[in-house]
PDB file of N, CA and C and ligand atoms in Angstrom:
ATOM      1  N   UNK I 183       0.850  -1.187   0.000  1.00 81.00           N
ATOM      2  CA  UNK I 183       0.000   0.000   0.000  1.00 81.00           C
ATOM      3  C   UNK I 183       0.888   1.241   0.000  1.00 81.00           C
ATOM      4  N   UNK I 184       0.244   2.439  -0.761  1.00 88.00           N
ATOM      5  CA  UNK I 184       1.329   3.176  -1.379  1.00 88.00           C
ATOM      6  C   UNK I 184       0.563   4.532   0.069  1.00 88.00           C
ATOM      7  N   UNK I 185       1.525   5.498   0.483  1.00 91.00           N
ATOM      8  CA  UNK I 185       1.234   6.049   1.022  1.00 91.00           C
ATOM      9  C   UNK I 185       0.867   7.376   0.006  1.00 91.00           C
ATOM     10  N   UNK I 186      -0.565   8.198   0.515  1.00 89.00           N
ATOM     11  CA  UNK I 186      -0.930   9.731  -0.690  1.00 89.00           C
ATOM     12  C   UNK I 186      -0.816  10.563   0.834  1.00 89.00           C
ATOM     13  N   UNK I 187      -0.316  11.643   0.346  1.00 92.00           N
ATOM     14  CA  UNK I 187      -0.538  12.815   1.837  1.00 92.00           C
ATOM     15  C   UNK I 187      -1.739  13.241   1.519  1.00 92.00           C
ATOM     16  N   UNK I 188      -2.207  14.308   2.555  1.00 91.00           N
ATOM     17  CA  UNK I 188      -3.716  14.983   2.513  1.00 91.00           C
ATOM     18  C   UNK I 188      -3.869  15.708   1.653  1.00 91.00           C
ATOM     19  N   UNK I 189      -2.796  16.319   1.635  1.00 91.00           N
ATOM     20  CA  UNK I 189      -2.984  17.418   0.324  1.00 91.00           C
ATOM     21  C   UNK I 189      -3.309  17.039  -1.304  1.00 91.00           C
ATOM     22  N   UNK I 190      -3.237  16.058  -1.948  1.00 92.00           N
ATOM     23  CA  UNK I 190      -3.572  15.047  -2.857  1.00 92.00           C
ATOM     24  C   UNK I 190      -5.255  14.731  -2.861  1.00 92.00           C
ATOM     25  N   UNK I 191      -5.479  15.158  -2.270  1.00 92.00           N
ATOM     26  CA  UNK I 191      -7.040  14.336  -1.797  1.00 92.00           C
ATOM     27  C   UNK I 191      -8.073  15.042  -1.801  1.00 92.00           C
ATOM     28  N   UNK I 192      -9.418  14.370  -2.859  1.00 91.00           N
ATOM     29  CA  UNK I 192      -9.888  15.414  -3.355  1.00 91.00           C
ATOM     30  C   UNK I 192     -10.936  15.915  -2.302  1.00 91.00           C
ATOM     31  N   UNK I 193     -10.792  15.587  -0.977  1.00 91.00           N
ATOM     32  CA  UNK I 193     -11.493  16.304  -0.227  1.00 91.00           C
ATOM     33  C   UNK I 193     -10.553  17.324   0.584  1.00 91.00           C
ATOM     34  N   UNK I 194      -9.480  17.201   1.072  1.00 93.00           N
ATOM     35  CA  UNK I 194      -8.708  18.517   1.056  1.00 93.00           C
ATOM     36  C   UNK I 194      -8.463  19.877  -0.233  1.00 93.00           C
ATOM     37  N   UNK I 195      -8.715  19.436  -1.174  1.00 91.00           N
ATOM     38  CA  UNK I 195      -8.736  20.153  -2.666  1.00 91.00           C
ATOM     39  C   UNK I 195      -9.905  21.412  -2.444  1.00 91.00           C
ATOM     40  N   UNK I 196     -10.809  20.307  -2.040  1.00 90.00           N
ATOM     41  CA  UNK I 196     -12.501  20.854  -2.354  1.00 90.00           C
ATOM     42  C   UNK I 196     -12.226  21.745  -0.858  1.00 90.00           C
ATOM     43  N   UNK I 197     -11.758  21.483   0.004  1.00 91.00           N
ATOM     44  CA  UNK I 197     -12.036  22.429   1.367  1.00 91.00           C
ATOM     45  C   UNK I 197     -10.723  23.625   0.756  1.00 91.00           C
ATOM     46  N   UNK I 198      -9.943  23.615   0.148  1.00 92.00           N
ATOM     47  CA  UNK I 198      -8.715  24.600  -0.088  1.00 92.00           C
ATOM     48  C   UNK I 198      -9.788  25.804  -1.155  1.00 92.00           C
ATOM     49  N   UNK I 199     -10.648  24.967  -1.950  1.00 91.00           N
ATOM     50  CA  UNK I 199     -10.525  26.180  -3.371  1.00 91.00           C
ATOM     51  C   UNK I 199     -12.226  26.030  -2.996  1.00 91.00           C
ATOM     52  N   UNK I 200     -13.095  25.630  -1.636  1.00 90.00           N
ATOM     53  CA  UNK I 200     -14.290  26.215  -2.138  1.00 90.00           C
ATOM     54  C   UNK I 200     -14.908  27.452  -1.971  1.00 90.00           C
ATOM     55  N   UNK I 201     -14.346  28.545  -1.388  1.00 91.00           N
ATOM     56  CA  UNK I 201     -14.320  29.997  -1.082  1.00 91.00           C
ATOM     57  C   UNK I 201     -14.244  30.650  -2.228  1.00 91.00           C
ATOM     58  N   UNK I 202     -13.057  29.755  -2.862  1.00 93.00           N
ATOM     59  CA  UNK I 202     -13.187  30.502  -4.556  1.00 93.00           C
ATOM     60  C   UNK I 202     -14.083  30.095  -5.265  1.00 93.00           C
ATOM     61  N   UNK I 203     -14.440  28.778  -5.666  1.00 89.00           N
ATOM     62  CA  UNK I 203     -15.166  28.340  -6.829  1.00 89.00           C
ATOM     63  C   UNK I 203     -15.978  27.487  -6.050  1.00 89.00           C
ATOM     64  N   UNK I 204     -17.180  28.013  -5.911  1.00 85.00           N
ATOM     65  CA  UNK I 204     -18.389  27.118  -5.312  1.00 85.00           C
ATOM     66  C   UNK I 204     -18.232  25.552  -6.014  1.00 85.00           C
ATOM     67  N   UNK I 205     -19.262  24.838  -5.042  1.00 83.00           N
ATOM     68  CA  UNK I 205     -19.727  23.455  -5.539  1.00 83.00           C
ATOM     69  C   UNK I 205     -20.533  23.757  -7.192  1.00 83.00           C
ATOM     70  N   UNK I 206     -20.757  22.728  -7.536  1.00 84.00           N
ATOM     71  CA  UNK I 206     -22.136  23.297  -8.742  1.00 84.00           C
ATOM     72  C   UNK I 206     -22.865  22.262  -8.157  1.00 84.00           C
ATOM     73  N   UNK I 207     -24.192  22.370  -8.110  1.00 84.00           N
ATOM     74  CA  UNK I 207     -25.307  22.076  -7.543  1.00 84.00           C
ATOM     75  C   UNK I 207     -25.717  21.053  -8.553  1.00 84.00           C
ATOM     76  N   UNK I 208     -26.175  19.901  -7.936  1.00 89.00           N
ATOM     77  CA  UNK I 208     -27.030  18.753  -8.683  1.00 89.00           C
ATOM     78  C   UNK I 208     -27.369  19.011 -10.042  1.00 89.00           C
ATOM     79  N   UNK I 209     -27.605  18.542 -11.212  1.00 88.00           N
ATOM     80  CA  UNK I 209     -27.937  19.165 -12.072  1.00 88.00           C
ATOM     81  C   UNK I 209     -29.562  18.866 -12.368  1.00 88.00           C
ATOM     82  N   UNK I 210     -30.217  18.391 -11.407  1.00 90.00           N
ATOM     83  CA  UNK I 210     -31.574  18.042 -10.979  1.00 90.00           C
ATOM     84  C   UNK I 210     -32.462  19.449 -10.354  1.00 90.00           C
ATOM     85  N   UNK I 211     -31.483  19.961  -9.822  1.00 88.00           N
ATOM     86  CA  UNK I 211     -31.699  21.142  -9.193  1.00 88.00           C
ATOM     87  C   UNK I 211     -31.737  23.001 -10.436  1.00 88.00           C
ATOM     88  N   UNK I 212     -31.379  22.573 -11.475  1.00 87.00           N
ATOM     89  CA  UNK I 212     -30.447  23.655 -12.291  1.00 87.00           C
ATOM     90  C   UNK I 212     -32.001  24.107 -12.817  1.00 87.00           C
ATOM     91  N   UNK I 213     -32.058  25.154 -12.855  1.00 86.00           N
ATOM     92  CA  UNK I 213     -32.913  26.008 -13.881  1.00 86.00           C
ATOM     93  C   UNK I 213     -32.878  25.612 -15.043  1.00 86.00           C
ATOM     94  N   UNK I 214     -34.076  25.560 -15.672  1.00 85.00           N
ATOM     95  CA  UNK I 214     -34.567  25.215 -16.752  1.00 85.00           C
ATOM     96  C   UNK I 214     -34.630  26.761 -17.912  1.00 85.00           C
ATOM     97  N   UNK I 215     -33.385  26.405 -18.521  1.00 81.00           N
ATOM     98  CA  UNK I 215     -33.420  27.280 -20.154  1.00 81.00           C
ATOM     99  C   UNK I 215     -34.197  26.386 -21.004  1.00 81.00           C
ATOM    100  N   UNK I 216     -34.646  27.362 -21.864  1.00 80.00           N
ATOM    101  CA  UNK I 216     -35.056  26.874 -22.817  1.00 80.00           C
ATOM    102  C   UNK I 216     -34.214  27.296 -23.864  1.00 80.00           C
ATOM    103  N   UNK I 217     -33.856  26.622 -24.877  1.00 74.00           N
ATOM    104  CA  UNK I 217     -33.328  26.838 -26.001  1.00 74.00           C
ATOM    105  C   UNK I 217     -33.748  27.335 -27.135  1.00 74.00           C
ATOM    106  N   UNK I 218     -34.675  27.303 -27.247  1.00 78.00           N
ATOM    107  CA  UNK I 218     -36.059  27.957 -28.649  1.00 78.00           C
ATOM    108  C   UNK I 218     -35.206  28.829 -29.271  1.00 78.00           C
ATOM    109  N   UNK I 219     -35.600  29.936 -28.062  1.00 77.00           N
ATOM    110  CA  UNK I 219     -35.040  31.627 -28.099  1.00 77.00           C
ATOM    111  C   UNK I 219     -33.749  31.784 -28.615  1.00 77.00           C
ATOM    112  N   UNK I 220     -32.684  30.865 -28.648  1.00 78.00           N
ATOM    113  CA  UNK I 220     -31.257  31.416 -29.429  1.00 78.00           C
ATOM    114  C   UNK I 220     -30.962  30.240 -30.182  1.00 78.00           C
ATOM    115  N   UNK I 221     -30.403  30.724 -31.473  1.00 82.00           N
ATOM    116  CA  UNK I 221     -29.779  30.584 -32.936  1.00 82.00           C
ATOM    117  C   UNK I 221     -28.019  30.308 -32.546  1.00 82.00           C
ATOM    118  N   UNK I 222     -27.923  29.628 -32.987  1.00 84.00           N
ATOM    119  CA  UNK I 222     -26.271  29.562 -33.084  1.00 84.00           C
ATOM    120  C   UNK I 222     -25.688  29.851 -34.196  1.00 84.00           C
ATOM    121  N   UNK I 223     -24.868  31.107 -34.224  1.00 88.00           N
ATOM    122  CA  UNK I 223     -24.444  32.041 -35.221  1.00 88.00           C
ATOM    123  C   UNK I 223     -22.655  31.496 -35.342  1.00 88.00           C
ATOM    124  N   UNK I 224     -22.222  31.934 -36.139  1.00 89.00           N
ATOM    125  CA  UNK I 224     -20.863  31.358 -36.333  1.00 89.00           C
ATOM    126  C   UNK I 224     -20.290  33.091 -36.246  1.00 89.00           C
ATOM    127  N   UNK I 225     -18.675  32.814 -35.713  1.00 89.00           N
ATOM    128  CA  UNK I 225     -18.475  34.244 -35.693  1.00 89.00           C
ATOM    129  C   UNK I 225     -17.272  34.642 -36.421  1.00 89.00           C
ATOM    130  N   UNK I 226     -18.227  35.925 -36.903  1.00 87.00           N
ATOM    131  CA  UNK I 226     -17.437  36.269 -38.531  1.00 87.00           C
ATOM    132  C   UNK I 226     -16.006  36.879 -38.638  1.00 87.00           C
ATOM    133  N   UNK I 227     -15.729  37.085 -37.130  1.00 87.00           N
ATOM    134  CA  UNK I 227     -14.250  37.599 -36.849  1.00 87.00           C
ATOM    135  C   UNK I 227     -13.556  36.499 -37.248  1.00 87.00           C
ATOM    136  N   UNK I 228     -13.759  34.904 -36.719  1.00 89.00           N
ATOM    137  CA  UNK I 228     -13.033  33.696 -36.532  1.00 89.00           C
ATOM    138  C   UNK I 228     -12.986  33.464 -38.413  1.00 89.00           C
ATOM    139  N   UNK I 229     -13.720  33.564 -39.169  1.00 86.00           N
ATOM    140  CA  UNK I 229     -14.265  33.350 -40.293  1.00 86.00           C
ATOM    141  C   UNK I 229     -12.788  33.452 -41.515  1.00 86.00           C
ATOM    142  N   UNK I 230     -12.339  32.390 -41.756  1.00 84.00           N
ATOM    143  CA  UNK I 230     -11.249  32.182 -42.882  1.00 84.00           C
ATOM    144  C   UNK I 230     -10.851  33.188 -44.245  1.00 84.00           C
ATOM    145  N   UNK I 231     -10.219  33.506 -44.040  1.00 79.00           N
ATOM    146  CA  UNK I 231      -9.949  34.613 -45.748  1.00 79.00           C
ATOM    147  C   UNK I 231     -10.449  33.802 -47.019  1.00 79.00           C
ATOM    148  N   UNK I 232     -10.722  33.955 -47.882  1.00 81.00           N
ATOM    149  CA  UNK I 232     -11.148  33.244 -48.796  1.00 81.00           C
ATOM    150  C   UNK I 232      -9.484  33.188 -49.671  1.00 81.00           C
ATOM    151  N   UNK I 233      -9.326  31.996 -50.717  1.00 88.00           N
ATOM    152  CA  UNK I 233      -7.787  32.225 -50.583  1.00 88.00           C
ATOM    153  C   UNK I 233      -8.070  33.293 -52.359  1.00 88.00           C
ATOM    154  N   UNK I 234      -6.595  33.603 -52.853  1.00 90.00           N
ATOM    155  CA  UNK I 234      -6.760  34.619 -53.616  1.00 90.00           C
ATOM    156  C   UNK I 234      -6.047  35.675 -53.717  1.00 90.00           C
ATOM    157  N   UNK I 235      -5.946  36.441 -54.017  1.00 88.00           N
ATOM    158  CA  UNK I 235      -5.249  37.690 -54.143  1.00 88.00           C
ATOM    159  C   UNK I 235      -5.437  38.359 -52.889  1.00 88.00           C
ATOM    160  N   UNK I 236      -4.323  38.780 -52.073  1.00 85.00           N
ATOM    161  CA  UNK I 236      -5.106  39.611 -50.803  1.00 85.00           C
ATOM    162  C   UNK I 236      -5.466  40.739 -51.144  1.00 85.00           C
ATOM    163  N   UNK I 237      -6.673  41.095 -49.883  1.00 83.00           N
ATOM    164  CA  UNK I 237      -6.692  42.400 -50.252  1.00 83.00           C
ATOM    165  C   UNK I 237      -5.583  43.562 -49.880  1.00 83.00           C
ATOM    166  N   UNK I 238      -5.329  44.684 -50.557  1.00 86.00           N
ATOM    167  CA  UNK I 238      -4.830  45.646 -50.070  1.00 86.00           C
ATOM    168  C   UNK I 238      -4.821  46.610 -49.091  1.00 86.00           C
ATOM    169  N   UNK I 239      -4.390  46.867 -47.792  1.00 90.00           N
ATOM    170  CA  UNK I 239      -4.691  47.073 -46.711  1.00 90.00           C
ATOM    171  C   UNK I 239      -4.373  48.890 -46.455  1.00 90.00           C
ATOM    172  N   UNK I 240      -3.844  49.428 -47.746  1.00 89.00           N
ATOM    173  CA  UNK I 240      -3.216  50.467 -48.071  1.00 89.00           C
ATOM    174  C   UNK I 240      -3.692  51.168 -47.702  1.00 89.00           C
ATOM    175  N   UNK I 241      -4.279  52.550 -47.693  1.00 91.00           N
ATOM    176  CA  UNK I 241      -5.109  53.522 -47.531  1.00 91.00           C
ATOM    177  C   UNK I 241      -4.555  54.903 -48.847  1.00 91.00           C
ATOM    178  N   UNK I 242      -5.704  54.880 -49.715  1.00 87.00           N
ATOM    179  CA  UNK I 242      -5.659  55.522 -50.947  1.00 87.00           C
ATOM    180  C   UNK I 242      -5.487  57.077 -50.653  1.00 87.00           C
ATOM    181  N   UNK I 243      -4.416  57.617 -50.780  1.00 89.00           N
ATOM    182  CA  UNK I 243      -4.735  59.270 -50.880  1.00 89.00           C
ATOM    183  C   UNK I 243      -4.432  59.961 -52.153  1.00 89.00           C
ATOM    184  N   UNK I 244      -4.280  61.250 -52.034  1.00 87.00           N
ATOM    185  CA  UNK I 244      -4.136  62.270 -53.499  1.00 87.00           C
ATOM    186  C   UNK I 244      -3.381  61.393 -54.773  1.00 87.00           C
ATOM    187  N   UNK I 245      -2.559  60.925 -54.218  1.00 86.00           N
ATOM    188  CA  UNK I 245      -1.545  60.561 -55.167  1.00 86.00           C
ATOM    189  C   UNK I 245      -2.095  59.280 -55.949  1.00 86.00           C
ATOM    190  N   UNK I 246      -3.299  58.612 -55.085  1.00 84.00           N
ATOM    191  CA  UNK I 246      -3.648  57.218 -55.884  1.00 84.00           C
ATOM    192  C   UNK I 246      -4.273  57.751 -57.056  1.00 84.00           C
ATOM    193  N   UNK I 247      -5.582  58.870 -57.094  1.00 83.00           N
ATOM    194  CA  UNK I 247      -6.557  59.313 -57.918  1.00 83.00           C
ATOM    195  C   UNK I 247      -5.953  59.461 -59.303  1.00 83.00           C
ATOM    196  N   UNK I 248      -6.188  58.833 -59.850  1.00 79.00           N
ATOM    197  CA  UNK I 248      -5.863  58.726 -61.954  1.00 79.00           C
ATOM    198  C   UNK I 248      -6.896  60.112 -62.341  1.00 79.00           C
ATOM    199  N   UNK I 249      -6.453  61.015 -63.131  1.00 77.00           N
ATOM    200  CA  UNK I 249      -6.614  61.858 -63.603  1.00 77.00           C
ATOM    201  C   UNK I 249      -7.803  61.404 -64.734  1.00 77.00           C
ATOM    202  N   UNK I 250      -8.649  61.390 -65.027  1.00 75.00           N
ATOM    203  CA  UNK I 250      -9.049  61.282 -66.526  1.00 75.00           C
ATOM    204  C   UNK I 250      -8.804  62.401 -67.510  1.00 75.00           C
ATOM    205  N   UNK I 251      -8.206  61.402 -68.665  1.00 73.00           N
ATOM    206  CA  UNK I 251      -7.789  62.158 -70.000  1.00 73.00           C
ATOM    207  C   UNK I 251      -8.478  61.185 -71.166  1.00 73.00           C
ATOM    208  N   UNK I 252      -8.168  62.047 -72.262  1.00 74.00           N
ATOM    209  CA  UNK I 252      -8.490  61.737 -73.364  1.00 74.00           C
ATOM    210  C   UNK I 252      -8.076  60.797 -74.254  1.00 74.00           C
ATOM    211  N   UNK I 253      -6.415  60.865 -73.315  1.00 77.00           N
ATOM    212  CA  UNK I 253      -5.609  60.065 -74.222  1.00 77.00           C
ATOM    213  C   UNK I 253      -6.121  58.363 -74.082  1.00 77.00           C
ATOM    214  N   UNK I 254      -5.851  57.600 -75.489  1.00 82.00           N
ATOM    215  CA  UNK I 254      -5.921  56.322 -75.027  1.00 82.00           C
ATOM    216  C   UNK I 254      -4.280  55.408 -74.500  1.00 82.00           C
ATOM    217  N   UNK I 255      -4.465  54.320 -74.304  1.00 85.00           N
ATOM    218  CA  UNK I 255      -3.602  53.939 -73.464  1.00 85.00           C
ATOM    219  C   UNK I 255      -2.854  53.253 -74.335  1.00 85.00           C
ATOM    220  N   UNK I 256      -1.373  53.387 -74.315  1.00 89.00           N
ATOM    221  CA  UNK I 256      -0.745  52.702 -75.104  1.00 89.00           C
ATOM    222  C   UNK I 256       0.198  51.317 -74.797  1.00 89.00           C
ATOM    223  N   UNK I 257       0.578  50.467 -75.606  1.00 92.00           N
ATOM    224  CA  UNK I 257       1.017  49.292 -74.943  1.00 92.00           C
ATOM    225  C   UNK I 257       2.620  49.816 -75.156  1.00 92.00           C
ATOM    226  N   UNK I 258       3.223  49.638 -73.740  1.00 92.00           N
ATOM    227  CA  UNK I 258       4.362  49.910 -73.325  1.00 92.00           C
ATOM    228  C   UNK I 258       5.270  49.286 -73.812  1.00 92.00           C
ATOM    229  N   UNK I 259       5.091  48.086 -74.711  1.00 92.00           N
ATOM    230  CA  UNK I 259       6.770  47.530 -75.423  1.00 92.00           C
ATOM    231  C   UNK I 259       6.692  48.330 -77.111  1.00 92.00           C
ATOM    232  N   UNK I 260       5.352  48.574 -77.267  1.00 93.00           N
ATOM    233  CA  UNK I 260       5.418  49.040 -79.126  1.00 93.00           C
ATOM    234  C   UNK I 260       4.351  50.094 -79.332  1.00 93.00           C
ATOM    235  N   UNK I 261       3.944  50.523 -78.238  1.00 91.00           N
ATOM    236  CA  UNK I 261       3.508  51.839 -78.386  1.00 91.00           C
ATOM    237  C   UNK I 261       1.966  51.733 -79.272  1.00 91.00           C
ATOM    238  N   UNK I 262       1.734  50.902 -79.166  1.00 91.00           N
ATOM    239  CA  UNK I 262       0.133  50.672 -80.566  1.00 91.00           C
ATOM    240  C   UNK I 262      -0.978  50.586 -79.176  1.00 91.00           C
ATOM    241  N   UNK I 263      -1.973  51.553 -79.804  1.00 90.00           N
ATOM    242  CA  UNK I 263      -2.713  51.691 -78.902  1.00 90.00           C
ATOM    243  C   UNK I 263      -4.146  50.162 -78.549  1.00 90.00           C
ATOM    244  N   UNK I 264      -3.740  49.414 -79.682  1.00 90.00           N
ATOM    245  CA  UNK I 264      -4.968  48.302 -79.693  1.00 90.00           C
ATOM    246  C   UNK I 264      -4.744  47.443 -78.315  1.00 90.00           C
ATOM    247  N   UNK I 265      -3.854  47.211 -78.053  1.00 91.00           N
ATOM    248  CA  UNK I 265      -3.569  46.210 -76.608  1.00 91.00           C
ATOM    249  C   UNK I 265      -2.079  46.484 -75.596  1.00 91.00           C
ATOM    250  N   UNK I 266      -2.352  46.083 -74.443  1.00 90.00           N
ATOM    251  CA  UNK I 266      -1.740  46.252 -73.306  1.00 90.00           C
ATOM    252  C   UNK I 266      -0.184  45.964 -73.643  1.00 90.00           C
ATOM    253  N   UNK I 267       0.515  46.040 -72.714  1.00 91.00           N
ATOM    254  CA  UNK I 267       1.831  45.080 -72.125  1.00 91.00           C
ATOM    255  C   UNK I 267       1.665  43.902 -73.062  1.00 91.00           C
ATOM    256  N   UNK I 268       0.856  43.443 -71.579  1.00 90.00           N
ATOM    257  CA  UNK I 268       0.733  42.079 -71.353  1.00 90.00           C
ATOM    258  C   UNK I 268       0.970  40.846 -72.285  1.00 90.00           C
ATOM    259  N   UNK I 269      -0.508  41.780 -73.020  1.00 92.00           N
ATOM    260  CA  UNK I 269      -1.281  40.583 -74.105  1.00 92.00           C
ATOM    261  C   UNK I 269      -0.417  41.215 -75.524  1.00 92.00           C
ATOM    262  N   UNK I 270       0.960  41.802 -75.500  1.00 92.00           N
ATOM    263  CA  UNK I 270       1.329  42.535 -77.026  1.00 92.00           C
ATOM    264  C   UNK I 270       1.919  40.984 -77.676  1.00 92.00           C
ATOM    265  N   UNK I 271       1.272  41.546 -79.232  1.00 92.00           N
ATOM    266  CA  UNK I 271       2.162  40.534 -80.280  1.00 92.00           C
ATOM    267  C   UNK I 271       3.616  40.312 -80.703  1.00 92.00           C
ATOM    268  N   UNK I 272       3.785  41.408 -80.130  1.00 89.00           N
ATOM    269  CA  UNK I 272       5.302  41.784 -81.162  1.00 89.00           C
ATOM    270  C   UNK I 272       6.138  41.609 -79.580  1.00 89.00           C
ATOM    271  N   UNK I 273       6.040  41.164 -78.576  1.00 86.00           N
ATOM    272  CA  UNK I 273       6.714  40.947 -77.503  1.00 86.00           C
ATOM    273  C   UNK I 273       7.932  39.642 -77.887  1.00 86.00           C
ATOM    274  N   UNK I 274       7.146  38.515 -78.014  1.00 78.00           N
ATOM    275  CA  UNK I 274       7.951  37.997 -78.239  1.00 78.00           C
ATOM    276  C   UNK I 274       8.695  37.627 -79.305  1.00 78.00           C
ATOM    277  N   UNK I 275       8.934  39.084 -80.045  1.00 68.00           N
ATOM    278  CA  UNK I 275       8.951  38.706 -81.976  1.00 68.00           C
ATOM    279  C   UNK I 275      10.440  39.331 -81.284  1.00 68.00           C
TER     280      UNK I 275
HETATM  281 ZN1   ZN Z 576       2.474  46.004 -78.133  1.00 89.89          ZN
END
């Protein structure tokens, strides 16, 4: 037989911490909620980024605002106004 001191024991435990944290009472005894009345909502803080491009967290001032002009836009490797960069023909010529 193994010797436990008092302090181990969950009735010394219960006399140390019940000033702090009451008993909980029978659950025979417990007030009756009803549940009807509340919805269980998911919360939209916890709620996953969708994946993707992030968004930009920047904050836009004077300097973001594009001017409107007349001019049309030209593609930056050959100068022809029909298409971008991107999508140009003569890029990889
Ligand atoms: Zn081009």
């Amino acid at each position: 037989m193994t010797y436990v001191n008092q302090v181990y024991k969950i009735e010394y435990m219960s006399n140390v911490w019940r000033h702090v944290f009451p008993l909980i009472p029978d659950e025979r005894k417990w007030l009756f909620v009803s549940l009807a009345p509340f919805k269980l909502l998911p919360d939209r803080e916890l709620h996953r980024k969708p994946k993707g491009r992030p968004c930009s967290t920047r904050i836009c001032n004077n300097m973001d605002i594009r001017e409107v002009t007349n001019q049309q836009r030209l593609c930056g490797w050959c100068r022809n106004p029909s298409h971008i960069t991107r999508s140009c023909p003569n890029r990889n010529s």
